[in-house]
Amino acid sequence: MSIIPKKLAKTMKSDRVSAIWIIPIVTLIIGVWMLYSHFADQGQRFTLIAHDASGIVAGKTVIKSRSVEVGIVENVTLSEDYKQVVIEGQIYKGMQALLNNDSVFWIVKPQIGREGITGLGTLLSGVYIELISGNDKETFNNKPFNLLDSPPLSGPADAGIRVNLESDQSGVIPRGASVMFRGFKVGSVETSDFDIDSRKMKYQLFIAKPYDRLVTQNVRFWKEGGVNLSLSPKGASLEVPSLDVLLSGGISFDVPEGSKFGDPVTTLTTYKLYEDKKSIKDSQYTDYTEFLLFFTDSISGLSEGAPVEYRGIRLGTVSEVPFYNDPMMSKTSILSYNIPVLIRIEPGRLSDLIDGQIDLAGLIMKEQKNGLRAALKSSNLFTGALYVDLDFYSDLDDKYNENETKQYGFETIATVPAGLSQLQAKLIQTLDNFNKLPLDQTINEFNKSLQKSQELMASLTTIVNSKEMQNLPKDIKATIESLNSTLKSVQPGSTLNNQLKADLQKFEQVMDQLNPLLETLNDKSNSLIFAAPKKEDPQPKAKGN
């Protein structure tokens, strides 16, 4: 057995890197590059909030702007309270400028609306989300957007002006209805909502440029729609709007007649929405004096806005029907006095007719001593509408009670019953007088007279039916024939008539001969015994004697 000497191994430290690390290093570099490339190629991410996700599929539903694909939907989930849908999307790289804080998104799908049928192309390709870029160029704040069910009527980048309207009237003007100026469409209704707190309808209108210059401080907005038939002393007037306005309604605006346009307004200025065009003229009379009237007649047919006139000239407007305030309710019962009505006397209505200012309220208070009174009169026989008429009544001169010039904090105008009420009172008085007549006694006397008349008629019937009465016509006929023969005998040309004429002529001759004798006897009654004195012949007298 040989003995081999043992040697110890020596260890040495190497400065070279092992080639085995090349592969993981290269793999790491490729992974980092791919990760960077993935995030670098990604665009801006955003979030949409919707009521439902009908037709939206993650990874398939695209986002378009002007029919160009600019993004895609990545994820669709429910919110934490499960009441909304949260849609996460991404805008492609290079398209991030489209995403601003005021951008608008809506879903495009088949719909039937006022403009007809839209979105038919999505029946084959599926729904997609449309994007309109906004004007807000500030840094994107990543706040969620609301996904609309229908396209907006105007984009955030459209030039124009937006105004707000408030209305306490019944009826709703739908979104998309036309906004018109003198019949020409200049905008549309963007939103239509009901405010529960104020209990008013609130609208937002968009009026496109250049028509936004028509919206000034003095314009008034009113509702359009429906057929308007009005009757006036000038005749009947029928206004029929366009078919679009007739079906869905609309809003018009203009300045009241005779007013100027005024200064421009800023966006989102709030206006009042009036019922019709006629009522906007009343809105310009802001200077007025209130008067309180108490009527004994029924106020059925008298409504707020009815005119107050003096012999056909409008002086004011009925403000409230009926009118009650705390002093009234605290002093007496609501049924213990006449019906109170509050009116407004507006002197500006006379300024359109007469130059200069007139103290119309003071004049009314003064003229009540001379018989000026208020009465209810009918303005339309078909509708039964009433108005307040001021006029002078001569029988009421110096009968005004000055202690009643002011009641419950308002100046008052004394009233008289309406003409119809006066006629009704006279008719009732006539009927009362008729009821006081002794009709029973009169009817009894009439019945007795009627009974005697019947007895007389019976007697006459007996006489007529008698033989003497039946022979009477024959005797009358014979008498008439005899009288006719006699009359014929004395007619001109008959023998009797000629004989009568001859006898009359002879009678005249005899009278001519007897005339001197009668004159002599008249002068001396005894001339038949003693000779009558001779008379001298009459001598002619000279001229002038």
JSON list of C-alpha atoms in Angstrom, two decimals, residues 343-541:
[
{"chain": "A", "resi": 343, "resn": "ILE", "atom": "CA", "xyz": [-107.14, 96.35, -7.66]},
{"chain": "A", "resi": 344, "resn": "ARG", "atom": "CA", "xyz": [-104.22, 98.36, -8.99]},
{"chain": "A", "resi": 345, "resn": "ILE", "atom": "CA", "xyz": [-104.62, 101.79, -10.58]},
{"chain": "A", "resi": 346, "resn": "GLU", "atom": "CA", "xyz": [-101.72, 102.18, -13.04]},
{"chain": "A", "resi": 347, "resn": "PRO", "atom": "CA", "xyz": [-101.18, 105.79, -14.20]},
{"chain": "A", "resi": 348, "resn": "GLY", "atom": "CA", "xyz": [-98.69, 104.63, -16.80]},
{"chain": "A", "resi": 349, "resn": "ARG", "atom": "CA", "xyz": [-101.57, 103.43, -18.95]},
{"chain": "A", "resi": 350, "resn": "LEU", "atom": "CA", "xyz": [-102.73, 107.02, -19.39]},
{"chain": "A", "resi": 351, "resn": "SER", "atom": "CA", "xyz": [-99.22, 108.24, -20.19]},
{"chain": "A", "resi": 352, "resn": "ASP", "atom": "CA", "xyz": [-99.54, 106.36, -23.48]},
{"chain": "A", "resi": 353, "resn": "LEU", "atom": "CA", "xyz": [-102.53, 108.60, -24.32]},
{"chain": "A", "resi": 354, "resn": "ILE", "atom": "CA", "xyz": [-101.80, 111.88, -22.52]},
{"chain": "A", "resi": 355, "resn": "ASP", "atom": "CA", "xyz": [-98.50, 113.73, -22.21]},
{"chain": "A", "resi": 356, "resn": "GLY", "atom": "CA", "xyz": [-97.46, 114.54, -18.66]},
{"chain": "A", "resi": 357, "resn": "GLN", "atom": "CA", "xyz": [-98.03, 112.90, -15.30]},
{"chain": "A", "resi": 358, "resn": "ILE", "atom": "CA", "xyz": [-101.48, 112.60, -13.72]},
{"chain": "A", "resi": 359, "resn": "ASP", "atom": "CA", "xyz": [-102.26, 111.93, -10.06]},
{"chain": "A", "resi": 360, "resn": "LEU", "atom": "CA", "xyz": [-104.82, 109.31, -11.04]},
{"chain": "A", "resi": 361, "resn": "ALA", "atom": "CA", "xyz": [-105.20, 107.86, -7.54]},
{"chain": "A", "resi": 362, "resn": "GLY", "atom": "CA", "xyz": [-105.84, 111.30, -5.98]},
{"chain": "A", "resi": 363, "resn": "LEU", "atom": "CA", "xyz": [-108.30, 112.14, -8.73]},
{"chain": "A", "resi": 364, "resn": "ILE", "atom": "CA", "xyz": [-110.29, 108.97, -8.07]},
{"chain": "A", "resi": 365, "resn": "MET", "atom": "CA", "xyz": [-110.52, 109.72, -4.34]},
{"chain": "A", "resi": 366, "resn": "LYS", "atom": "CA", "xyz": [-111.67, 113.28, -5.08]},
{"chain": "A", "resi": 367, "resn": "GLU", "atom": "CA", "xyz": [-114.30, 112.39, -7.67]},
{"chain": "A", "resi": 368, "resn": "GLN", "atom": "CA", "xyz": [-116.08, 109.91, -5.40]},
{"chain": "A", "resi": 369, "resn": "LYS", "atom": "CA", "xyz": [-117.82, 112.93, -3.86]},
{"chain": "A", "resi": 370, "resn": "ASN", "atom": "CA", "xyz": [-119.27, 113.64, -7.32]},
{"chain": "A", "resi": 371, "resn": "GLY", "atom": "CA", "xyz": [-120.70, 110.14, -7.73]},
{"chain": "A", "resi": 372, "resn": "LEU", "atom": "CA", "xyz": [-117.73, 108.12, -9.05]},
{"chain": "A", "resi": 373, "resn": "ARG", "atom": "CA", "xyz": [-118.34, 104.45, -8.23]},
{"chain": "A", "resi": 374, "resn": "ALA", "atom": "CA", "xyz": [-117.06, 101.00, -9.19]},
{"chain": "A", "resi": 375, "resn": "ALA", "atom": "CA", "xyz": [-119.27, 98.21, -10.53]},
{"chain": "A", "resi": 376, "resn": "LEU", "atom": "CA", "xyz": [-118.87, 94.74, -11.99]},
{"chain": "A", "resi": 377, "resn": "LYS", "atom": "CA", "xyz": [-119.77, 94.42, -15.66]},
{"chain": "A", "resi": 378, "resn": "SER", "atom": "CA", "xyz": [-119.62, 91.61, -18.19]},
{"chain": "A", "resi": 379, "resn": "SER", "atom": "CA", "xyz": [-116.81, 91.69, -20.74]},
{"chain": "A", "resi": 380, "resn": "ASN", "atom": "CA", "xyz": [-117.77, 88.50, -22.60]},
{"chain": "A", "resi": 381, "resn": "LEU", "atom": "CA", "xyz": [-121.25, 87.01, -22.82]},
{"chain": "A", "resi": 382, "resn": "PHE", "atom": "CA", "xyz": [-119.91, 83.64, -23.92]},
{"chain": "A", "resi": 383, "resn": "THR", "atom": "CA", "xyz": [-117.38, 83.09, -21.12]},
{"chain": "A", "resi": 384, "resn": "GLY", "atom": "CA", "xyz": [-119.09, 85.11, -18.39]},
{"chain": "A", "resi": 385, "resn": "ALA", "atom": "CA", "xyz": [-115.89, 87.06, -17.69]},
{"chain": "A", "resi": 386, "resn": "LEU", "atom": "CA", "xyz": [-116.26, 90.24, -15.61]},
{"chain": "A", "resi": 387, "resn": "TYR", "atom": "CA", "xyz": [-114.27, 93.46, -15.28]},
{"chain": "A", "resi": 388, "resn": "VAL", "atom": "CA", "xyz": [-114.35, 96.46, -12.92]},
{"chain": "A", "resi": 389, "resn": "ASP", "atom": "CA", "xyz": [-115.97, 99.55, -14.43]},
{"chain": "A", "resi": 390, "resn": "LEU", "atom": "CA", "xyz": [-115.58, 103.09, -13.01]},
{"chain": "A", "resi": 391, "resn": "ASP", "atom": "CA", "xyz": [-118.28, 105.62, -13.87]},
{"chain": "A", "resi": 392, "resn": "PHE", "atom": "CA", "xyz": [-120.30, 108.53, -12.49]},
{"chain": "A", "resi": 393, "resn": "TYR", "atom": "CA", "xyz": [-123.80, 108.01, -11.05]},
{"chain": "A", "resi": 394, "resn": "SER", "atom": "CA", "xyz": [-125.72, 111.29, -10.79]},
{"chain": "A", "resi": 395, "resn": "ASP", "atom": "CA", "xyz": [-128.06, 110.02, -8.07]},
{"chain": "A", "resi": 396, "resn": "LEU", "atom": "CA", "xyz": [-125.06, 109.43, -5.77]},
{"chain": "A", "resi": 397, "resn": "ASP", "atom": "CA", "xyz": [-123.71, 112.99, -5.69]},
{"chain": "A", "resi": 398, "resn": "ASP", "atom": "CA", "xyz": [-122.66, 114.06, -2.18]},
{"chain": "A", "resi": 399, "resn": "LYS", "atom": "CA", "xyz": [-123.50, 110.62, -0.79]},
{"chain": "A", "resi": 400, "resn": "TYR", "atom": "CA", "xyz": [-119.93, 109.42, -0.23]},
{"chain": "A", "resi": 401, "resn": "ASN", "atom": "CA", "xyz": [-119.05, 108.45, 3.33]},
{"chain": "A", "resi": 402, "resn": "GLU", "atom": "CA", "xyz": [-115.64, 110.01, 4.01]},
{"chain": "A", "resi": 403, "resn": "ASN", "atom": "CA", "xyz": [-115.23, 107.81, 7.09]},
{"chain": "A", "resi": 404, "resn": "GLU", "atom": "CA", "xyz": [-114.78, 104.82, 4.77]},
{"chain": "A", "resi": 405, "resn": "THR", "atom": "CA", "xyz": [-112.06, 106.30, 2.55]},
{"chain": "A", "resi": 406, "resn": "LYS", "atom": "CA", "xyz": [-109.49, 103.97, 4.12]},
{"chain": "A", "resi": 407, "resn": "GLN", "atom": "CA", "xyz": [-110.16, 100.48, 5.47]},
{"chain": "A", "resi": 408, "resn": "TYR", "atom": "CA", "xyz": [-107.83, 97.70, 6.57]},
{"chain": "A", "resi": 409, "resn": "GLY", "atom": "CA", "xyz": [-104.78, 99.69, 5.44]},
{"chain": "A", "resi": 410, "resn": "PHE", "atom": "CA", "xyz": [-105.97, 100.46, 1.87]},
{"chain": "A", "resi": 411, "resn": "GLU", "atom": "CA", "xyz": [-107.68, 103.35, 0.11]},
{"chain": "A", "resi": 412, "resn": "THR", "atom": "CA", "xyz": [-111.19, 102.29, -0.94]},
{"chain": "A", "resi": 413, "resn": "ILE", "atom": "CA", "xyz": [-113.50, 102.98, -3.87]},
{"chain": "A", "resi": 414, "resn": "ALA", "atom": "CA", "xyz": [-117.23, 102.83, -3.16]},
{"chain": "A", "resi": 415, "resn": "THR", "atom": "CA", "xyz": [-119.20, 100.34, -5.27]},
{"chain": "A", "resi": 416, "resn": "VAL", "atom": "CA", "xyz": [-122.71, 100.02, -6.68]},
{"chain": "A", "resi": 417, "resn": "PRO", "atom": "CA", "xyz": [-124.60, 96.91, -7.80]},
{"chain": "A", "resi": 418, "resn": "ALA", "atom": "CA", "xyz": [-124.03, 95.87, -11.38]},
{"chain": "A", "resi": 419, "resn": "GLY", "atom": "CA", "xyz": [-126.60, 96.67, -14.06]},
{"chain": "A", "resi": 420, "resn": "LEU", "atom": "CA", "xyz": [-127.78, 93.07, -14.12]},
{"chain": "A", "resi": 421, "resn": "SER", "atom": "CA", "xyz": [-128.23, 93.12, -10.36]},
{"chain": "A", "resi": 422, "resn": "GLN", "atom": "CA", "xyz": [-130.25, 96.33, -10.59]},
{"chain": "A", "resi": 423, "resn": "LEU", "atom": "CA", "xyz": [-132.47, 94.79, -13.25]},
{"chain": "A", "resi": 424, "resn": "GLN", "atom": "CA", "xyz": [-132.86, 91.69, -11.09]},
{"chain": "A", "resi": 425, "resn": "ALA", "atom": "CA", "xyz": [-133.83, 93.83, -8.07]},
{"chain": "A", "resi": 426, "resn": "LYS", "atom": "CA", "xyz": [-136.45, 95.72, -10.11]},
{"chain": "A", "resi": 427, "resn": "LEU", "atom": "CA", "xyz": [-137.84, 92.44, -11.44]},
{"chain": "A", "resi": 428, "resn": "ILE", "atom": "CA", "xyz": [-138.10, 91.05, -7.92]},
{"chain": "A", "resi": 429, "resn": "GLN", "atom": "CA", "xyz": [-139.86, 94.24, -6.77]},
{"chain": "A", "resi": 430, "resn": "THR", "atom": "CA", "xyz": [-142.31, 93.99, -9.67]},
{"chain": "A", "resi": 431, "resn": "LEU", "atom": "CA", "xyz": [-143.05, 90.38, -8.81]},
{"chain": "A", "resi": 432, "resn": "ASP", "atom": "CA", "xyz": [-143.59, 91.35, -5.16]},
{"chain": "A", "resi": 433, "resn": "ASN", "atom": "CA", "xyz": [-146.06, 94.04, -6.20]},
{"chain": "A", "resi": 434, "resn": "PHE", "atom": "CA", "xyz": [-147.80, 91.57, -8.46]},
{"chain": "A", "resi": 435, "resn": "ASN", "atom": "CA", "xyz": [-148.10, 89.13, -5.58]},
{"chain": "A", "resi": 436, "resn": "LYS", "atom": "CA", "xyz": [-149.79, 91.85, -3.49]},
{"chain": "A", "resi": 437, "resn": "LEU", "atom": "CA", "xyz": [-152.60, 92.29, -6.03]},
{"chain": "A", "resi": 438, "resn": "PRO", "atom": "CA", "xyz": [-156.12, 90.88, -5.01]},
{"chain": "A", "resi": 439, "resn": "LEU", "atom": "CA", "xyz": [-155.90, 88.16, -7.61]},
{"chain": "A", "resi": 440, "resn": "ASP", "atom": "CA", "xyz": [-158.46, 85.89, -5.91]},
{"chain": "A", "resi": 441, "resn": "GLN", "atom": "CA", "xyz": [-161.19, 88.58, -5.92]},
{"chain": "A", "resi": 442, "resn": "THR", "atom": "CA", "xyz": [-160.32, 89.55, -9.50]},
{"chain": "A", "resi": 443, "resn": "ILE", "atom": "CA", "xyz": [-160.53, 85.94, -10.67]},
{"chain": "A", "resi": 444, "resn": "ASN", "atom": "CA", "xyz": [-163.91, 85.48, -8.93]},
{"chain": "A", "resi": 445, "resn": "GLU", "atom": "CA", "xyz": [-165.32, 88.59, -10.63]},
{"chain": "A", "resi": 446, "resn": "PHE", "atom": "CA", "xyz": [-163.89, 87.40, -13.92]},
{"chain": "A", "resi": 447, "resn": "ASN", "atom": "CA", "xyz": [-165.55, 84.01, -13.47]},
{"chain": "A", "resi": 448, "resn": "LYS", "atom": "CA", "xyz": [-168.92, 85.72, -12.78]},
{"chain": "A", "resi": 449, "resn": "SER", "atom": "CA", "xyz": [-168.52, 87.89, -15.89]},
{"chain": "A", "resi": 450, "resn": "LEU", "atom": "CA", "xyz": [-167.64, 84.82, -17.90]},
{"chain": "A", "resi": 451, "resn": "GLN", "atom": "CA", "xyz": [-170.74, 83.03, -16.62]},
{"chain": "A", "resi": 452, "resn": "LYS", "atom": "CA", "xyz": [-173.00, 85.96, -17.61]},
{"chain": "A", "resi": 453, "resn": "SER", "atom": "CA", "xyz": [-171.30, 86.06, -20.99]},
{"chain": "A", "resi": 454, "resn": "GLN", "atom": "CA", "xyz": [-172.10, 82.40, -21.47]},
{"chain": "A", "resi": 455, "resn": "GLU", "atom": "CA", "xyz": [-175.74, 83.05, -20.57]},
{"chain": "A", "resi": 456, "resn": "LEU", "atom": "CA", "xyz": [-175.89, 85.95, -23.05]},
{"chain": "A", "resi": 457, "resn": "MET", "atom": "CA", "xyz": [-174.39, 83.75, -25.76]},
{"chain": "A", "resi": 458, "resn": "ALA", "atom": "CA", "xyz": [-176.99, 81.11, -25.06]},
{"chain": "A", "resi": 459, "resn": "SER", "atom": "CA", "xyz": [-179.79, 83.72, -25.42]},
{"chain": "A", "resi": 460, "resn": "LEU", "atom": "CA", "xyz": [-178.31, 84.98, -28.67]},
{"chain": "A", "resi": 461, "resn": "THR", "atom": "CA", "xyz": [-178.12, 81.45, -29.95]},
{"chain": "A", "resi": 462, "resn": "THR", "atom": "CA", "xyz": [-181.83, 80.97, -29.19]},
{"chain": "A", "resi": 463, "resn": "ILE", "atom": "CA", "xyz": [-182.73, 84.21, -30.99]},
{"chain": "A", "resi": 464, "resn": "VAL", "atom": "CA", "xyz": [-180.64, 83.31, -34.01]},
{"chain": "A", "resi": 465, "resn": "ASN", "atom": "CA", "xyz": [-182.25, 79.88, -34.26]},
{"chain": "A", "resi": 466, "resn": "SER", "atom": "CA", "xyz": [-185.82, 81.33, -34.06]},
{"chain": "A", "resi": 467, "resn": "LYS", "atom": "CA", "xyz": [-188.12, 81.46, -37.14]},
{"chain": "A", "resi": 468, "resn": "GLU", "atom": "CA", "xyz": [-188.36, 85.27, -36.97]},
{"chain": "A", "resi": 469, "resn": "MET", "atom": "CA", "xyz": [-184.58, 85.55, -37.11]},
{"chain": "A", "resi": 470, "resn": "GLN", "atom": "CA", "xyz": [-184.44, 83.13, -40.04]},
{"chain": "A", "resi": 471, "resn": "ASN", "atom": "CA", "xyz": [-187.05, 85.24, -41.98]},
{"chain": "A", "resi": 472, "resn": "LEU", "atom": "CA", "xyz": [-185.23, 88.46, -41.16]},
{"chain": "A", "resi": 473, "resn": "PRO", "atom": "CA", "xyz": [-182.62, 88.11, -43.93]},
{"chain": "A", "resi": 474, "resn": "LYS", "atom": "CA", "xyz": [-185.41, 87.82, -46.54]},
{"chain": "A", "resi": 475, "resn": "ASP", "atom": "CA", "xyz": [-187.10, 91.05, -45.34]},
{"chain": "A", "resi": 476, "resn": "ILE", "atom": "CA", "xyz": [-183.76, 92.86, -45.22]},
{"chain": "A", "resi": 477, "resn": "LYS", "atom": "CA", "xyz": [-183.05, 91.75, -48.77]},
{"chain": "A", "resi": 478, "resn": "ALA", "atom": "CA", "xyz": [-186.42, 93.05, -50.02]},
{"chain": "A", "resi": 479, "resn": "THR", "atom": "CA", "xyz": [-185.86, 96.38, -48.26]},
{"chain": "A", "resi": 480, "resn": "ILE", "atom": "CA", "xyz": [-182.43, 96.75, -49.82]},
{"chain": "A", "resi": 481, "resn": "GLU", "atom": "CA", "xyz": [-183.83, 96.02, -53.31]},
{"chain": "A", "resi": 482, "resn": "SER", "atom": "CA", "xyz": [-186.56, 98.61, -52.81]},
{"chain": "A", "resi": 483, "resn": "LEU", "atom": "CA", "xyz": [-184.03, 101.16, -51.60]},
{"chain": "A", "resi": 484, "resn": "ASN", "atom": "CA", "xyz": [-181.84, 100.41, -54.61]},
{"chain": "A", "resi": 485, "resn": "SER", "atom": "CA", "xyz": [-184.75, 100.99, -57.00]},
{"chain": "A", "resi": 486, "resn": "THR", "atom": "CA", "xyz": [-185.52, 104.28, -55.27]},
{"chain": "A", "resi": 487, "resn": "LEU", "atom": "CA", "xyz": [-181.95, 105.42, -55.54]},
{"chain": "A", "resi": 488, "resn": "LYS", "atom": "CA", "xyz": [-181.85, 104.55, -59.23]},
{"chain": "A", "resi": 489, "resn": "SER", "atom": "CA", "xyz": [-184.93, 106.74, -59.80]},
{"chain": "A", "resi": 490, "resn": "VAL", "atom": "CA", "xyz": [-183.21, 109.81, -58.42]},
{"chain": "A", "resi": 491, "resn": "GLN", "atom": "CA", "xyz": [-179.91, 109.34, -60.18]},
{"chain": "A", "resi": 492, "resn": "PRO", "atom": "CA", "xyz": [-178.76, 112.07, -62.68]},
{"chain": "A", "resi": 493, "resn": "GLY", "atom": "CA", "xyz": [-180.56, 111.73, -66.06]},
{"chain": "A", "resi": 494, "resn": "SER", "atom": "CA", "xyz": [-183.63, 110.03, -64.63]},
{"chain": "A", "resi": 495, "resn": "THR", "atom": "CA", "xyz": [-187.17, 111.51, -65.09]},
{"chain": "A", "resi": 496, "resn": "LEU", "atom": "CA", "xyz": [-187.56, 112.11, -61.36]},
{"chain": "A", "resi": 497, "resn": "ASN", "atom": "CA", "xyz": [-184.21, 113.85, -61.17]},
{"chain": "A", "resi": 498, "resn": "ASN", "atom": "CA", "xyz": [-185.07, 116.19, -64.11]},
{"chain": "A", "resi": 499, "resn": "GLN", "atom": "CA", "xyz": [-188.47, 116.97, -62.57]},
{"chain": "A", "resi": 500, "resn": "LEU", "atom": "CA", "xyz": [-186.84, 117.82, -59.25]},
{"chain": "A", "resi": 501, "resn": "LYS", "atom": "CA", "xyz": [-184.42, 120.20, -60.97]},
{"chain": "A", "resi": 502, "resn": "ALA", "atom": "CA", "xyz": [-187.28, 122.01, -62.78]},
{"chain": "A", "resi": 503, "resn": "ASP", "atom": "CA", "xyz": [-189.29, 122.37, -59.58]},
{"chain": "A", "resi": 504, "resn": "LEU", "atom": "CA", "xyz": [-186.26, 123.76, -57.77]},
{"chain": "A", "resi": 505, "resn": "GLN", "atom": "CA", "xyz": [-185.73, 126.39, -60.51]},
{"chain": "A", "resi": 506, "resn": "LYS", "atom": "CA", "xyz": [-189.36, 127.51, -60.24]},
{"chain": "A", "resi": 507, "resn": "PHE", "atom": "CA", "xyz": [-188.99, 127.70, -56.48]},
{"chain": "A", "resi": 508, "resn": "GLU", "atom": "CA", "xyz": [-185.96, 129.97, -56.88]},
{"chain": "A", "resi": 509, "resn": "GLN", "atom": "CA", "xyz": [-187.96, 132.33, -59.20]},
{"chain": "A", "resi": 510, "resn": "VAL", "atom": "CA", "xyz": [-190.78, 132.57, -56.68]},
{"chain": "A", "resi": 511, "resn": "MET", "atom": "CA", "xyz": [-188.32, 133.39, -53.93]},
{"chain": "A", "resi": 512, "resn": "ASP", "atom": "CA", "xyz": [-186.79, 136.16, -56.05]},
{"chain": "A", "resi": 513, "resn": "GLN", "atom": "CA", "xyz": [-190.21, 137.73, -56.48]},
{"chain": "A", "resi": 514, "resn": "LEU", "atom": "CA", "xyz": [-191.08, 137.48, -52.79]},
{"chain": "A", "resi": 515, "resn": "ASN", "atom": "CA", "xyz": [-187.78, 138.97, -51.68]},
{"chain": "A", "resi": 516, "resn": "PRO", "atom": "CA", "xyz": [-188.81, 142.72, -52.14]},
{"chain": "A", "resi": 517, "resn": "LEU", "atom": "CA", "xyz": [-192.03, 142.08, -50.26]},
{"chain": "A", "resi": 518, "resn": "LEU", "atom": "CA", "xyz": [-190.18, 140.56, -47.37]},
{"chain": "A", "resi": 519, "resn": "GLU", "atom": "CA", "xyz": [-187.80, 143.52, -47.20]},
{"chain": "A", "resi": 520, "resn": "THR", "atom": "CA", "xyz": [-190.75, 145.98, -47.13]},
{"chain": "A", "resi": 521, "resn": "LEU", "atom": "CA", "xyz": [-192.43, 144.04, -44.34]},
{"chain": "A", "resi": 522, "resn": "ASN", "atom": "CA", "xyz": [-189.17, 144.00, -42.50]},
{"chain": "A", "resi": 523, "resn": "ASP", "atom": "CA", "xyz": [-189.00, 147.83, -42.64]},
{"chain": "A", "resi": 524, "resn": "LYS", "atom": "CA", "xyz": [-192.68, 148.43, -41.82]},
{"chain": "A", "resi": 525, "resn": "SER", "atom": "CA", "xyz": [-194.79, 145.58, -40.57]},
{"chain": "A", "resi": 526, "resn": "ASN", "atom": "CA", "xyz": [-198.17, 147.39, -41.38]},
{"chain": "A", "resi": 527, "resn": "SER", "atom": "CA", "xyz": [-197.31, 148.10, -44.98]},
{"chain": "A", "resi": 528, "resn": "LEU", "atom": "CA", "xyz": [-199.96, 145.61, -46.08]},
{"chain": "A", "resi": 529, "resn": "ILE", "atom": "CA", "xyz": [-202.65, 148.04, -44.55]},
{"chain": "A", "resi": 530, "resn": "PHE", "atom": "CA", "xyz": [-201.03, 151.44, -44.97]},
{"chain": "A", "resi": 531, "resn": "ALA", "atom": "CA", "xyz": [-199.07, 152.50, -47.99]},
{"chain": "A", "resi": 532, "resn": "ALA", "atom": "CA", "xyz": [-195.38, 152.30, -47.46]},
{"chain": "A", "resi": 533, "resn": "PRO", "atom": "CA", "xyz": [-193.32, 155.54, -47.77]},
{"chain": "A", "resi": 534, "resn": "LYS", "atom": "CA", "xyz": [-191.41, 155.93, -50.96]},
{"chain": "A", "resi": 535, "resn": "LYS", "atom": "CA", "xyz": [-187.70, 155.67, -50.71]},
{"chain": "A", "resi": 536, "resn": "GLU", "atom": "CA", "xyz": [-185.36, 158.05, -52.45]},
{"chain": "A", "resi": 537, "resn": "ASP", "atom": "CA", "xyz": [-183.09, 156.62, -54.94]},
{"chain": "A", "resi": 538, "resn": "PRO", "atom": "CA", "xyz": [-179.60, 156.24, -53.58]},
{"chain": "A", "resi": 539, "resn": "GLN", "atom": "CA", "xyz": [-177.23, 159.03, -54.62]},
{"chain": "A", "resi": 540, "resn": "PRO", "atom": "CA", "xyz": [-173.65, 158.29, -55.53]},
{"chain": "A", "resi": 541, "resn": "LYS", "atom": "CA", "xyz": [-171.03, 159.85, -53.26]}
]
